[in-house]
């Protein structure tokens, strides 16, 4: 992952002549590089003594031609006039697309997916589904298989990012007004409105920057254990798959097929466990709502806010203003989230290994590579850790995978997958500590319970039939 996934660009290189060089570099606007997602400035916009060199807007706009300058002011106007939700998602999409168009750090640019890659992805997902039929009782969840470019991944996943990020961003927007004394809020109405617009724009900028960076790394729509793409659509990114397998020493076809197995397994789980998506997103939301805003830092930003220096808000977001509350409720919310992520990733890991091991010579190596990639921080971890103080890391992936494998040995594929019928049937964090105890625990016979409930539901009808029969007999005897 890039070292600067959320900033406005890479920092300037250290000048050879020390502090004097830094001063010259700052005066020349060298800190604004082409990676600036707003597209406002160009390197070296004005030098020492240039008109307006001390004015940040002069530095940003000084060397632009009239056409670019007009576009830049139009974009700034859109940022200041934004009156939507807590995140300016139009700006987020724009920044993400700009980030994607710049290419990844290794110089690989985004490109439309060709017919051969689309066919290869479709065939890989089709074969993966056939192999998974022997490894799980859940039927295929991939109504279609698609090969996405990075830009297409951005477009398809933004709705899910919005659902995940908006709750916390909304709290930040409210906090911007709350940090001012009540008697000043009425007088500072226009300033508060401007700051909220700027906050929405800055959140949009950072989300867009982060999503754009992620688009250069993810290999499918379920890399982070959450369903980011449309339901029932297995998606792979051929360009990123090639980059992922570049130095593994594994044939490209095997890498693509293994990743197709993981994508198809996720799709089966999310398609045929209807409560799972809301359970996961609810766990994220529950934890995120327990995160508190560092109001002291926000008050400092508000007190020194300069409308001509919008980078202040961006810097505050980039440094992180969010801290988990140290309460039993928040710890429980974190445990629920980590356990849910571990169970999803552990099940996929176990099922994919069962399907791939007999068929792919590289199955063990690819499994370990993916495990380390997730355990050391998946593609989205830094995004959430910085923006909303949340890490989406399945810390107990290996424990969960062992538990699912043990369940397969003890109860068979049907018995293992049957636990997804209801969230209360799933293993808990304590069960991950004692997998053998959970595996060999006496199973509840839900079929017998269903039978008892069914009989109880029929009893009123049987009682009514008995009464009607007695009434008929009484009428035949001429009695009342």
Short mmCIF file of C-alpha atoms in Angstrom, two decimals:
data_model
loop_
_atom_site.label_atom_id
_atom_site.label_comp_id
_atom_site.label_asym_id
_atom_site.label_seq_id
_atom_site.Cartn_x
_atom_site.Cartn_y
_atom_site.Cartn_z
CA UNK A 1 0.00 0.00 0.00
CA UNK A 2 1.16 3.49 -0.67
CA UNK A 3 2.77 5.29 2.25
CA UNK A 4 0.61 8.34 1.63
CA UNK A 5 -2.81 6.95 0.68
CA UNK A 6 -4.82 9.83 2.12
CA UNK A 7 -2.78 12.97 1.68
CA UNK A 8 -2.96 15.51 -1.09
CA UNK A 9 0.29 14.34 -2.60
CA UNK A 10 3.77 13.16 -1.89
CA UNK A 11 5.95 15.44 0.26
CA UNK A 12 8.72 17.31 -1.54
CA UNK A 13 12.11 15.68 -1.60
CA UNK A 14 14.63 16.87 0.96
CA UNK A 15 16.67 19.69 -0.67
CA UNK A 16 20.39 19.21 -0.83
CA UNK A 17 21.17 22.60 0.78
CA UNK A 18 19.37 21.95 4.06
CA UNK A 19 17.13 24.53 5.72
CA UNK A 20 17.86 27.19 3.14
CA UNK A 21 16.72 24.79 0.47
CA UNK A 22 13.51 24.12 2.40
CA UNK A 23 12.74 27.84 2.54
CA UNK A 24 13.32 28.19 -1.18
CA UNK A 25 11.23 25.15 -1.88
CA UNK A 26 8.34 26.47 0.22
CA UNK A 27 8.48 29.85 -1.47
CA UNK A 28 8.48 28.24 -4.88
CA UNK A 29 5.38 26.15 -4.12
CA UNK A 30 7.35 22.93 -4.47
CA UNK A 31 5.10 21.17 -1.98
CA UNK A 32 2.28 21.08 -4.50
CA UNK A 33 2.89 18.26 -6.92
CA UNK A 34 0.91 16.73 -9.74
CA UNK A 35 -0.49 14.23 -7.24
CA UNK A 36 -2.61 17.01 -5.70
CA UNK A 37 -6.09 15.53 -6.20
CA UNK A 38 -7.76 18.94 -6.42
CA UNK A 39 -5.65 19.68 -9.48
CA UNK A 40 -5.20 23.28 -8.30
CA UNK A 41 -1.50 23.82 -8.71
CA UNK A 42 1.65 22.86 -10.49
CA UNK A 43 5.15 22.54 -9.11
CA UNK A 44 7.11 25.77 -8.90
CA UNK A 45 4.12 28.08 -9.19
CA UNK A 46 5.91 31.36 -8.54
CA UNK A 47 9.31 31.88 -7.02
CA UNK A 48 10.76 34.07 -4.31
CA UNK A 49 9.51 37.56 -4.70
CA UNK A 50 6.84 36.59 -7.17
CA UNK A 51 3.57 38.53 -6.88
CA UNK A 52 1.45 37.07 -4.11
CA UNK A 53 4.10 34.51 -3.12
CA UNK A 54 2.93 34.64 0.50
CA UNK A 55 -0.68 34.03 -0.55
CA UNK A 56 -1.49 30.27 -0.66
CA UNK A 57 -4.03 30.84 -3.45
CA UNK A 58 -1.43 32.73 -5.49
CA UNK A 59 0.92 29.82 -5.04
CA UNK A 60 -1.75 27.36 -6.11
CA UNK A 61 -3.06 29.31 -9.07
CA UNK A 62 -0.16 31.54 -10.08
CA UNK A 63 1.18 29.58 -13.06
CA UNK A 64 -2.11 28.29 -14.46
CA UNK A 65 -3.37 29.48 -17.80
CA UNK A 66 -6.78 31.23 -17.82
CA UNK A 67 -8.65 28.06 -18.79
CA UNK A 68 -7.13 25.96 -16.00
CA UNK A 69 -7.52 28.81 -13.53
CA UNK A 70 -11.23 29.06 -14.29
CA UNK A 71 -11.67 25.33 -13.81
CA UNK A 72 -9.76 25.46 -10.53
CA UNK A 73 -11.92 28.28 -9.16
CA UNK A 74 -15.04 26.44 -10.31
CA UNK A 75 -13.92 23.36 -8.38
CA UNK A 76 -13.15 25.46 -5.30
CA UNK A 77 -16.59 27.05 -5.58
CA UNK A 78 -18.21 23.63 -5.73
CA UNK A 79 -16.30 22.63 -2.61
CA UNK A 80 -17.39 25.69 -0.63
CA UNK A 81 -21.01 25.59 -1.83
CA UNK A 82 -21.57 21.91 -1.08
CA UNK A 83 -24.74 21.43 0.99
CA UNK A 84 -25.23 17.67 0.88
CA UNK A 85 -24.50 14.94 3.42
CA UNK A 86 -21.47 14.55 5.65
CA UNK A 87 -19.27 13.43 2.74
CA UNK A 88 -19.11 15.06 -0.68
CA UNK A 89 -19.39 11.81 -2.63
CA UNK A 90 -19.35 13.54 -6.01
CA UNK A 91 -15.93 14.88 -5.11
CA UNK A 92 -14.91 11.48 -3.72
CA UNK A 93 -15.71 9.84 -7.05
CA UNK A 94 -13.87 12.55 -8.96
CA UNK A 95 -10.75 12.28 -6.80
CA UNK A 96 -10.82 8.47 -6.94
CA UNK A 97 -11.01 8.54 -10.73
CA UNK A 98 -8.15 11.06 -10.87
CA UNK A 99 -6.05 8.89 -8.55
CA UNK A 100 -6.72 5.81 -10.67
CA UNK A 101 -5.81 7.65 -13.86
CA UNK A 102 -2.39 8.53 -12.40
CA UNK A 103 -1.51 4.85 -12.14
CA UNK A 104 0.08 2.91 -9.31
CA UNK A 105 3.49 3.60 -7.77
CA UNK A 106 5.10 1.06 -10.10
CA UNK A 107 3.93 3.08 -13.08
CA UNK A 108 1.15 0.74 -14.22
CA UNK A 109 -1.74 2.72 -15.68
CA UNK A 110 -5.38 1.69 -15.65
CA UNK A 111 -6.82 0.40 -18.90
CA UNK A 112 -10.05 -1.03 -20.23
CA UNK A 113 -10.29 -4.80 -19.87
CA UNK A 114 -9.88 -6.60 -23.17
CA UNK A 115 -12.01 -9.48 -24.49
CA UNK A 116 -9.39 -12.12 -23.71
CA UNK A 117 -9.14 -11.06 -20.04
CA UNK A 118 -12.92 -10.98 -19.71
CA UNK A 119 -13.18 -14.48 -21.13
CA UNK A 120 -10.39 -15.72 -18.84
CA UNK A 121 -12.15 -14.32 -15.75
CA UNK A 122 -15.51 -15.80 -16.76
CA UNK A 123 -13.96 -19.23 -17.30
CA UNK A 124 -12.00 -19.04 -14.04
CA UNK A 125 -15.13 -18.21 -11.99
CA UNK A 126 -17.11 -20.92 -13.80
CA UNK A 127 -14.43 -23.54 -12.99
CA UNK A 128 -14.11 -22.24 -9.43
CA UNK A 129 -17.83 -22.74 -8.88
CA UNK A 130 -17.58 -26.34 -10.11
CA UNK A 131 -14.76 -27.06 -7.67
CA UNK A 132 -16.61 -25.39 -4.79
CA UNK A 133 -19.62 -27.65 -5.29
CA UNK A 134 -17.61 -30.44 -3.64
CA UNK A 135 -16.38 -28.25 -0.79
CA UNK A 136 -19.57 -26.55 0.44
CA UNK A 137 -23.29 -27.20 0.58
CA UNK A 138 -24.04 -23.58 -0.30
CA UNK A 139 -24.94 -23.29 -3.99
CA UNK A 140 -23.34 -20.86 -6.41
CA UNK A 141 -23.93 -17.22 -5.61
CA UNK A 142 -22.41 -15.80 -8.79
CA UNK A 143 -25.15 -14.91 -11.20
CA UNK A 144 -22.48 -13.40 -13.42
CA UNK A 145 -18.71 -13.00 -13.56
CA UNK A 146 -17.15 -9.71 -14.62
CA UNK A 147 -13.64 -8.41 -15.20
CA UNK A 148 -13.27 -4.85 -13.95
CA UNK A 149 -10.78 -2.14 -14.63
CA UNK A 150 -9.75 -0.08 -11.60
CA UNK A 151 -12.10 2.72 -12.60
CA UNK A 152 -14.98 0.24 -12.83
CA UNK A 153 -14.15 -1.05 -9.34
CA UNK A 154 -14.36 2.53 -8.04
CA UNK A 155 -17.78 3.09 -9.60
CA UNK A 156 -19.16 -0.23 -8.36
CA UNK A 157 -17.95 -0.01 -4.75
CA UNK A 158 -18.63 3.63 -3.84
CA UNK A 159 -22.20 2.90 -2.59
CA UNK A 160 -20.80 0.44 -0.04
CA UNK A 161 -18.12 2.88 1.08
CA UNK A 162 -20.83 5.48 1.56
CA UNK A 163 -22.80 3.14 3.82
CA UNK A 164 -19.69 2.42 5.89
CA UNK A 165 -18.26 5.93 6.23
CA UNK A 166 -21.27 8.25 6.44
CA UNK A 167 -22.20 7.50 10.11
CA UNK A 168 -18.84 8.66 11.46
CA UNK A 169 -18.48 11.54 9.01
CA UNK A 170 -21.89 12.77 10.14
CA UNK A 171 -20.69 12.93 13.73
CA UNK A 172 -17.65 14.94 12.68
CA UNK A 173 -19.84 17.42 10.80
CA UNK A 174 -22.02 17.90 13.87
CA UNK A 175 -18.96 18.26 16.08
CA UNK A 176 -17.70 21.15 13.96
CA UNK A 177 -20.64 23.23 15.08
CA UNK A 178 -20.70 21.97 18.65
CA UNK A 179 -17.15 23.03 19.48
CA UNK A 180 -18.12 26.72 19.39
CA UNK A 181 -19.77 28.26 22.48
CA UNK A 182 -23.55 28.36 22.13
CA UNK A 183 -23.70 32.17 22.23
CA UNK A 184 -21.28 32.33 19.31
CA UNK A 185 -22.96 29.74 17.11
CA UNK A 186 -25.70 32.10 15.91
CA UNK A 187 -23.16 34.78 15.04
CA UNK A 188 -20.84 32.29 13.38
CA UNK A 189 -23.55 30.65 11.26
CA UNK A 190 -21.94 31.38 7.87
CA UNK A 191 -18.54 30.22 9.14
CA UNK A 192 -20.02 26.99 10.53
CA UNK A 193 -21.77 26.37 7.23
CA UNK A 194 -18.53 26.96 5.35
CA UNK A 195 -16.63 24.65 7.68
CA UNK A 196 -19.19 21.88 7.26
CA UNK A 197 -18.98 22.27 3.50
CA UNK A 198 -15.22 22.15 3.75
CA UNK A 199 -15.44 19.14 6.06
CA UNK A 200 -17.64 17.28 3.58
CA UNK A 201 -15.22 18.18 0.81
CA UNK A 202 -12.17 17.12 2.81
CA UNK A 203 -13.76 13.82 3.79
CA UNK A 204 -14.72 13.33 0.16
CA UNK A 205 -11.18 14.11 -0.92
CA UNK A 206 -9.61 11.66 1.48
CA UNK A 207 -12.13 8.91 0.81
CA UNK A 208 -11.65 9.43 -2.91
CA UNK A 209 -7.87 9.36 -2.56
CA UNK A 210 -8.04 6.19 -0.44
CA UNK A 211 -10.49 4.38 -2.73
CA UNK A 212 -8.38 5.35 -5.73
CA UNK A 213 -5.28 3.83 -4.09
CA UNK A 214 -7.19 0.70 -3.12
CA UNK A 215 -8.36 0.31 -6.71
CA UNK A 216 -4.72 -0.23 -7.64
CA UNK A 217 -4.33 -3.09 -5.14
CA UNK A 218 -7.53 -5.09 -4.74
CA UNK A 219 -8.02 -8.22 -6.86
CA UNK A 220 -11.80 -8.57 -6.49
CA UNK A 221 -14.93 -7.19 -4.86
CA UNK A 222 -14.58 -9.00 -1.51
CA UNK A 223 -10.92 -8.47 -0.58
CA UNK A 224 -11.71 -6.98 2.83
CA UNK A 225 -14.28 -9.60 3.83
CA UNK A 226 -17.20 -7.27 3.12
CA UNK A 227 -19.38 -7.36 0.01
CA UNK A 228 -18.43 -4.08 -1.67
CA UNK A 229 -19.86 -4.86 -5.10
CA UNK A 230 -23.34 -5.65 -6.44
CA UNK A 231 -25.04 -8.78 -5.11
CA UNK A 232 -24.44 -11.94 -7.11
CA UNK A 233 -21.70 -10.52 -9.31
CA UNK A 234 -18.27 -12.10 -8.93
CA UNK A 235 -15.66 -9.56 -10.00
CA UNK A 236 -11.92 -9.78 -10.57
CA UNK A 237 -9.40 -7.14 -11.68
CA UNK A 238 -7.04 -8.72 -14.26
CA UNK A 239 -4.38 -5.97 -14.07
CA UNK A 240 -4.11 -6.25 -10.28
CA UNK A 241 -4.12 -10.05 -10.38
CA UNK A 242 -1.13 -9.95 -12.71
CA UNK A 243 0.67 -7.55 -10.35
CA UNK A 244 -0.22 -9.71 -7.33
CA UNK A 245 1.26 -12.85 -8.88
CA UNK A 246 4.24 -11.20 -10.52
CA UNK A 247 6.92 -12.34 -8.05
CA UNK A 248 5.27 -15.47 -6.66
CA UNK A 249 6.73 -17.91 -9.16
CA UNK A 250 3.26 -19.38 -9.76
CA UNK A 251 1.66 -19.70 -13.21
CA UNK A 252 -0.68 -16.82 -13.95
CA UNK A 253 -3.58 -19.18 -14.62
CA UNK A 254 -3.26 -20.77 -11.18
CA UNK A 255 -3.12 -17.39 -9.45
CA UNK A 256 -6.24 -16.24 -11.29
CA UNK A 257 -8.08 -19.49 -10.52
CA UNK A 258 -7.19 -19.40 -6.82
CA UNK A 259 -8.40 -15.81 -6.51
CA UNK A 260 -11.54 -16.76 -8.43
CA UNK A 261 -12.14 -19.50 -5.85
CA UNK A 262 -11.96 -16.93 -3.05
CA UNK A 263 -14.27 -14.50 -4.84
CA UNK A 264 -16.79 -17.23 -5.70
CA UNK A 265 -16.73 -18.58 -2.12
CA UNK A 266 -17.46 -15.11 -0.72
CA UNK A 267 -20.31 -14.74 -3.20
CA UNK A 268 -21.87 -18.04 -2.09
CA UNK A 269 -21.75 -16.99 1.52
CA UNK A 270 -23.23 -13.52 1.02
CA UNK A 271 -25.88 -14.74 -1.43
CA UNK A 272 -27.22 -17.63 0.66
CA UNK A 273 -26.82 -16.25 4.18
CA UNK A 274 -29.32 -13.37 3.88
CA UNK A 275 -28.63 -11.86 7.29
CA UNK A 276 -24.84 -11.81 6.91
CA UNK A 277 -24.40 -8.53 5.04
CA UNK A 278 -26.48 -6.52 7.50
CA UNK A 279 -24.76 -8.33 10.38
CA UNK A 280 -21.32 -7.29 9.17
CA UNK A 281 -22.24 -3.75 8.23
CA UNK A 282 -24.12 -3.44 11.52
CA UNK A 283 -21.02 -4.57 13.43
CA UNK A 284 -18.94 -1.94 11.62
CA UNK A 285 -21.54 0.73 12.31
CA UNK A 286 -21.91 -0.29 15.96
CA UNK A 287 -18.18 -0.02 16.55
CA UNK A 288 -17.83 3.19 14.55
CA UNK A 289 -20.59 4.92 16.54
CA UNK A 290 -18.64 4.25 19.73
CA UNK A 291 -15.65 6.17 18.42
CA UNK A 292 -15.36 9.65 19.87
CA UNK A 293 -14.06 12.73 18.12
CA UNK A 294 -11.01 14.39 19.65
CA UNK A 295 -12.80 17.67 20.34
CA UNK A 296 -9.66 19.31 21.72
CA UNK A 297 -7.93 18.85 18.37
CA UNK A 298 -11.06 19.95 16.52
CA UNK A 299 -11.40 23.05 18.71
CA UNK A 300 -7.81 23.95 17.92
CA UNK A 301 -8.53 23.61 14.20
CA UNK A 302 -11.72 25.68 14.46
CA UNK A 303 -10.01 28.38 16.53
CA UNK A 304 -7.28 28.83 13.96
CA UNK A 305 -9.41 28.19 10.87
CA UNK A 306 -8.40 30.30 7.90
CA UNK A 307 -10.76 30.11 4.91
CA UNK A 308 -7.74 30.74 2.68
CA UNK A 309 -5.97 27.68 4.08
CA UNK A 310 -8.36 24.74 3.65
CA UNK A 311 -5.51 22.29 4.13
CA UNK A 312 -5.94 22.72 7.91
CA UNK A 313 -9.03 20.56 7.95
CA UNK A 314 -7.42 18.03 5.64
CA UNK A 315 -4.37 17.81 7.90
CA UNK A 316 -6.58 17.27 10.96
CA UNK A 317 -8.40 14.40 9.24
CA UNK A 318 -5.15 12.91 7.99
CA UNK A 319 -3.63 12.93 11.48
CA UNK A 320 -6.74 11.24 12.84
CA UNK A 321 -9.24 12.78 15.24
CA UNK A 322 -10.87 9.53 16.30
CA UNK A 323 -10.33 7.43 19.40
CA UNK A 324 -12.27 4.31 20.47
CA UNK A 325 -14.04 4.81 23.77
CA UNK A 326 -12.64 2.57 26.48
CA UNK A 327 -16.01 1.19 27.60
CA UNK A 328 -17.32 -2.37 27.98
CA UNK A 329 -19.86 -1.67 25.23
CA UNK A 330 -17.16 -0.55 22.79
CA UNK A 331 -14.94 -3.51 23.62
CA UNK A 332 -17.89 -5.84 23.04
CA UNK A 333 -18.63 -4.14 19.72
CA UNK A 334 -15.00 -4.57 18.65
CA UNK A 335 -15.06 -8.24 19.66
CA UNK A 336 -18.25 -8.83 17.64
CA UNK A 337 -16.73 -7.16 14.60
CA UNK A 338 -13.40 -8.98 14.78
CA UNK A 339 -15.12 -12.33 15.35
CA UNK A 340 -17.53 -11.81 12.44
CA UNK A 341 -14.68 -10.88 10.08
CA UNK A 342 -12.61 -13.84 11.27
CA UNK A 343 -15.49 -16.28 10.77
CA UNK A 344 -16.14 -15.08 7.22
CA UNK A 345 -12.48 -15.11 6.22
CA UNK A 346 -11.81 -18.37 8.07
CA UNK A 347 -14.71 -20.13 6.33
CA UNK A 348 -13.56 -18.89 2.92
CA UNK A 349 -9.99 -19.93 3.69
CA UNK A 350 -11.03 -23.45 4.75
CA UNK A 351 -13.46 -24.01 1.88
CA UNK A 352 -11.09 -22.69 -0.79
CA UNK A 353 -8.24 -24.81 0.55
CA UNK A 354 -10.43 -27.92 0.47
CA UNK A 355 -11.35 -27.19 -3.15
CA UNK A 356 -7.87 -26.18 -4.35
CA UNK A 357 -5.54 -28.54 -2.48
CA UNK A 358 -6.25 -31.67 -4.59
CA UNK A 359 -6.15 -29.71 -7.85
CA UNK A 360 -3.53 -26.94 -7.63
CA UNK A 361 0.12 -27.65 -6.85
CA UNK A 362 0.51 -24.05 -5.66
CA UNK A 363 -2.49 -24.13 -3.30
CA UNK A 364 -0.43 -24.10 -0.08
CA UNK A 365 1.82 -21.24 -1.21
CA UNK A 366 -1.08 -19.11 -2.42
CA UNK A 367 -3.01 -19.78 0.77
CA UNK A 368 -0.15 -18.60 2.94
CA UNK A 369 0.40 -15.50 0.79
CA UNK A 370 -3.26 -14.50 1.12
CA UNK A 371 -3.28 -15.21 4.85
CA UNK A 372 -0.30 -12.94 5.43
CA UNK A 373 -1.79 -10.27 3.22
CA UNK A 374 -4.95 -10.20 5.33
CA UNK A 375 -3.29 -10.65 8.72
CA UNK A 376 -0.76 -7.86 8.23
CA UNK A 377 -3.42 -5.43 7.11
CA UNK A 378 -5.73 -5.79 4.18
CA UNK A 379 -6.12 -3.14 1.50
CA UNK A 380 -8.79 -1.23 3.42
CA UNK A 381 -7.23 -1.29 6.87
CA UNK A 382 -5.35 2.00 6.58
CA UNK A 383 -8.40 3.66 5.06
CA UNK A 384 -10.58 2.93 8.04
CA UNK A 385 -7.87 3.33 10.65
CA UNK A 386 -7.15 6.87 9.48
CA UNK A 387 -10.62 8.05 8.54
CA UNK A 388 -12.79 6.50 11.24
CA UNK A 389 -10.36 4.82 13.63
CA UNK A 390 -11.40 1.34 12.53
CA UNK A 391 -9.27 -1.59 11.39
CA UNK A 392 -10.91 -4.28 9.28
CA UNK A 393 -8.36 -6.95 10.09
CA UNK A 394 -9.42 -10.56 10.76
CA UNK A 395 -6.91 -10.96 13.57
CA UNK A 396 -8.03 -14.52 14.29
CA UNK A 397 -8.23 -15.81 10.73
CA UNK A 398 -6.06 -18.86 11.41
CA UNK A 399 -8.03 -19.80 14.53
CA UNK A 400 -11.30 -19.51 12.64
CA UNK A 401 -9.99 -21.51 9.69
CA UNK A 402 -8.89 -24.34 12.00
CA UNK A 403 -12.29 -24.33 13.69
CA UNK A 404 -14.17 -24.58 10.36
CA UNK A 405 -11.84 -27.39 9.22
CA UNK A 406 -12.43 -29.27 12.48
CA UNK A 407 -16.17 -28.82 12.07
CA UNK A 408 -15.94 -30.34 8.61
CA UNK A 409 -14.17 -33.42 10.00
CA UNK A 410 -16.60 -33.82 12.88
CA UNK A 411 -19.96 -32.89 11.31
CA UNK A 412 -19.38 -32.98 7.58
CA UNK A 413 -19.88 -30.22 5.04
CA UNK A 414 -23.64 -29.94 5.67
CA UNK A 415 -23.23 -29.77 9.43
CA UNK A 416 -20.55 -27.11 9.14
CA UNK A 417 -22.42 -24.89 6.69
CA UNK A 418 -25.67 -25.35 8.59
CA UNK A 419 -24.30 -23.08 11.31
CA UNK A 420 -24.82 -20.10 8.98
CA UNK A 421 -28.58 -20.57 9.30
CA UNK A 422 -28.72 -18.08 12.19
CA UNK A 423 -26.17 -15.73 13.80
CA UNK A 424 -26.83 -17.23 17.24
CA UNK A 425 -25.55 -20.59 15.99
CA UNK A 426 -22.12 -19.27 14.98
CA UNK A 427 -18.99 -19.70 17.09
CA UNK A 428 -18.13 -16.87 19.47
CA UNK A 429 -14.78 -15.32 20.34
CA UNK A 430 -14.62 -17.73 23.26
CA UNK A 431 -15.18 -20.66 20.90
CA UNK A 432 -12.16 -19.56 18.87
CA UNK A 433 -10.16 -19.98 22.08
CA UNK A 434 -11.54 -23.49 22.56
CA UNK A 435 -12.37 -24.85 19.09
CA UNK A 436 -12.45 -28.50 20.22
CA UNK A 437 -15.01 -27.66 22.88
CA UNK A 438 -17.27 -26.06 20.29
CA UNK A 439 -16.79 -28.78 17.69
CA UNK A 440 -17.69 -31.60 20.07
CA UNK A 441 -20.37 -29.75 21.96
CA UNK A 442 -23.72 -31.49 21.88
CA UNK A 443 -25.60 -30.18 18.88
CA UNK A 444 -29.08 -28.82 19.26
CA UNK A 445 -31.60 -30.78 17.21
CA UNK A 446 -33.37 -27.91 15.48
CA UNK A 447 -35.44 -30.29 13.37
CA UNK A 448 -37.04 -31.70 16.54
CA UNK A 449 -37.67 -28.16 17.77
CA UNK A 450 -39.34 -27.25 14.48
CA UNK A 451 -41.53 -30.34 14.81
CA UNK A 452 -42.59 -29.33 18.32
CA UNK A 453 -43.39 -25.78 17.21
CA UNK A 454 -45.38 -27.10 14.28
CA UNK A 455 -47.42 -29.39 16.52
CA UNK A 456 -48.07 -26.54 18.92
CA UNK A 457 -49.29 -24.37 16.06
CA UNK A 458 -51.69 -27.11 14.90
CA UNK A 459 -53.28 -27.70 18.32
CA UNK A 460 -55.73 -24.76 18.13
CA UNK A 461 -56.97 -26.03 14.76
CA UNK A 462 -57.41 -29.56 16.14
CA UNK A 463 -59.32 -28.17 19.11
CA UNK A 464 -61.64 -26.26 16.81
CA UNK A 465 -62.25 -29.43 14.74
CA UNK A 466 -63.14 -31.37 17.92
CA UNK A 467 -65.65 -28.69 18.94
CA UNK A 468 -67.26 -28.67 15.49
CA UNK A 469 -67.50 -32.49 15.56
CA UNK A 470 -69.22 -32.42 18.97
CA UNK A 471 -71.65 -29.75 17.73
CA UNK A 472 -72.53 -31.88 14.71
CA UNK A 473 -73.12 -34.94 16.91
CA UNK A 474 -75.30 -32.92 19.27
CA UNK A 475 -77.42 -31.66 16.37
CA UNK A 476 -77.88 -35.24 15.14
CA UNK A 477 -79.10 -36.33 18.60
CA UNK A 478 -81.43 -33.36 18.84
CA UNK A 479 -79.63 -32.08 21.91
CA UNK A 480 -78.10 -28.76 22.60
#
